[in-house]
Amino acid sequence: MIANDTVTLATADDTREFGVRLASVLQPGDLVVLTGPLGAGKTTLVQGIGAGLGVRGAVVSPTFVIARVHRGQLPLVHVDAYRLRSLVEVDDLDLDVDAADAVTVVEWGSGLVEQLRDARLEITIERAADSDERRVSLTAHGGDWAQRLTALRSASGALSPEW
Ligand SMILES: Nc1ncnc2c1ncn2[C@@H]1O[C@H](COP(=O)(O)OP(=O)(O)O)[C@@H](O)[C@H]1O
Ligand SMILES: [Mg+2]
């Protein structure tokens, strides 16, 4: 089942706030795949997710690290797959956490990490040409993601007119 939602976020703080709200529907074992050009706001969104999950340590761009594990009640695995060429390399990261116990969020993961799980949430971020506005599309793939997006939407109230 595929469900689609779009939200418009005017500022970086709005994007972080949206990440906090998104975190409220995340569960252990989740895979979230982020797509969007450099500077789109992928890491900014992960900062909000990390805040919402209550993880320790600042979420920063992991470009030169590939992956970071942030400990918390629900750990966050933040991966930047930009330099990875295959799923094997993602599997080989040998992170010090069981992915089934954590939320895994992968920047640049599209076309690479889908096979890791039966279900995933895909998020695509587009930038406006003439403002800070970001258009964020959420697509549920499998599992109960569609229901969770519905729950998120009803909890988000007047976040944006489109939402
Ligand atoms: N509405 C917005 N949402 C997200 N980031 C925004 C927004 N407006 C401005 N920005 C800025 O754009 C940049 C996005 O950078 P980053 O999150 O690192 O992007 P990415 O990880 O996609 O390369 C940050 O400097 C952020 O402050
Ligand atoms: Mg980034």
XYZ file of C-alpha atoms in Angstrom, chain A:
163
model
C 0.000 0.000 0.000
C 1.309 3.414 -0.919
C 0.006 6.596 0.642
C 1.265 10.047 -0.137
C 1.358 13.240 1.856
C 2.920 16.617 1.284
C 3.786 19.301 3.777
C 5.242 22.761 3.154
C 7.805 24.022 5.659
C 8.779 27.692 5.556
C 11.899 27.714 7.730
C 14.616 25.394 9.036
C 12.951 25.532 12.461
C 9.675 24.398 10.890
C 11.539 21.473 9.352
C 13.049 20.558 12.752
C 9.624 20.859 14.364
C 8.183 18.566 11.718
C 10.954 16.065 12.493
C 9.943 16.149 16.174
C 6.338 15.370 15.200
C 7.451 12.622 12.851
C 9.469 11.039 15.660
C 6.248 10.505 17.611
C 5.167 7.792 15.150
C 8.573 6.104 14.814
C 9.227 2.620 16.209
C 12.189 0.281 16.680
C 13.297 -1.268 13.397
C 11.975 1.569 11.227
C 13.718 2.606 8.033
C 13.313 6.166 6.761
C 14.907 7.081 3.418
C 15.584 10.754 2.697
C 15.948 12.119 -0.826
C 16.762 15.656 -1.944
C 19.694 17.661 -3.297
C 22.559 18.996 -1.216
C 21.202 21.653 1.136
C 17.627 20.435 0.803
C 17.284 20.019 4.549
C 17.730 16.278 5.038
C 20.098 16.659 7.988
C 17.932 19.458 9.408
C 14.975 17.073 9.404
C 17.065 14.372 11.124
C 17.966 16.921 13.824
C 14.260 17.224 14.567
C 13.788 13.462 14.534
C 16.708 13.089 16.950
C 15.235 15.743 19.251
C 11.855 14.009 19.121
C 13.419 10.660 19.971
C 15.317 12.321 22.811
C 18.685 11.008 21.667
C 21.998 12.195 23.040
C 24.545 14.124 21.011
C 24.050 16.717 18.305
C 22.851 15.434 14.945
C 25.221 16.836 12.335
C 25.929 16.064 8.722
C 27.613 12.649 8.735
C 29.109 13.145 5.257
C 32.640 12.225 6.283
C 31.606 9.609 8.810
C 28.956 7.680 6.826
C 27.022 6.696 9.936
C 26.509 7.770 13.516
C 24.628 6.037 16.280
C 22.838 8.340 18.723
C 21.910 6.622 21.954
C 18.598 7.210 23.610
C 15.481 5.377 24.677
C 14.956 4.699 20.979
C 18.405 4.903 19.355
C 18.847 6.747 16.059
C 21.157 5.436 13.340
C 21.894 8.347 11.001
C 23.493 7.245 7.728
C 24.773 9.384 4.864
C 24.961 6.967 1.948
C 26.372 9.532 -0.484
C 29.699 7.712 -0.725
C 28.291 4.200 -0.586
C 27.851 2.298 -3.815
C 26.085 -0.854 -2.671
C 23.847 -2.322 -0.030
C 26.726 -4.592 0.953
C 28.645 -1.545 2.138
C 25.653 -0.438 4.200
C 25.440 -3.902 5.758
C 29.179 -3.829 6.398
C 29.036 -0.651 8.466
C 29.043 -2.940 11.494
C 27.321 -0.418 13.713
C 27.411 -0.936 17.430
C 23.630 -1.251 17.650
C 21.052 -3.770 16.489
C 19.061 -2.080 13.709
C 15.935 -3.877 14.968
C 16.203 -1.830 18.178
C 16.802 1.519 16.465
C 15.305 3.938 13.974
C 17.514 4.076 10.865
C 17.401 7.265 8.792
C 19.403 7.239 5.565
C 20.295 10.348 3.561
C 20.965 9.597 -0.125
C 19.648 6.080 0.475
C 17.210 5.913 -2.425
C 17.977 3.023 -4.769
C 20.384 1.563 -2.228
C 18.809 0.546 1.056
C 15.259 -0.476 0.119
C 16.075 -4.180 0.476
C 17.091 -3.719 4.112
C 13.434 -3.871 5.259
C 10.031 -4.996 4.051
C 8.621 -1.555 4.812
C 9.939 1.970 4.739
C 8.946 5.613 4.807
C 10.334 7.630 1.907
C 10.705 11.366 2.299
C 11.596 13.670 -0.575
C 12.523 17.296 0.056
C 12.382 19.927 -2.686
C 13.572 23.505 -2.296
C 11.767 26.534 -3.610
C 13.773 28.669 -6.047
C 13.107 32.000 -4.369
C 12.561 31.330 -0.658
C 13.538 29.057 2.227
C 10.382 27.051 1.721
C 10.719 23.280 1.467
C 8.142 20.943 0.034
C 8.319 17.611 1.827
C 6.618 14.531 0.365
C 6.071 11.444 2.479
C 5.395 8.095 0.845
C 4.449 4.989 2.795
C 5.812 1.715 1.465
C 4.400 -1.355 3.130
C 3.926 -2.193 6.777
C 1.605 0.137 8.645
C 3.205 3.322 7.348
C 0.002 4.543 5.691
C -1.882 4.318 9.011
C 0.984 6.002 10.804
C 0.952 8.877 8.304
C -2.763 9.274 8.955
C -2.054 9.421 12.690
C 0.681 11.976 12.091
C -1.606 14.091 9.948
C -4.376 14.192 12.520
C -1.873 15.035 15.264
C -0.294 17.810 13.227
C -3.293 20.129 13.230
C -2.666 23.414 11.485
C 0.958 22.722 10.656
C 0.374 23.869 7.108
C -2.676 24.449 4.936
C -1.770 21.526 2.687
C -1.214 19.070 5.472
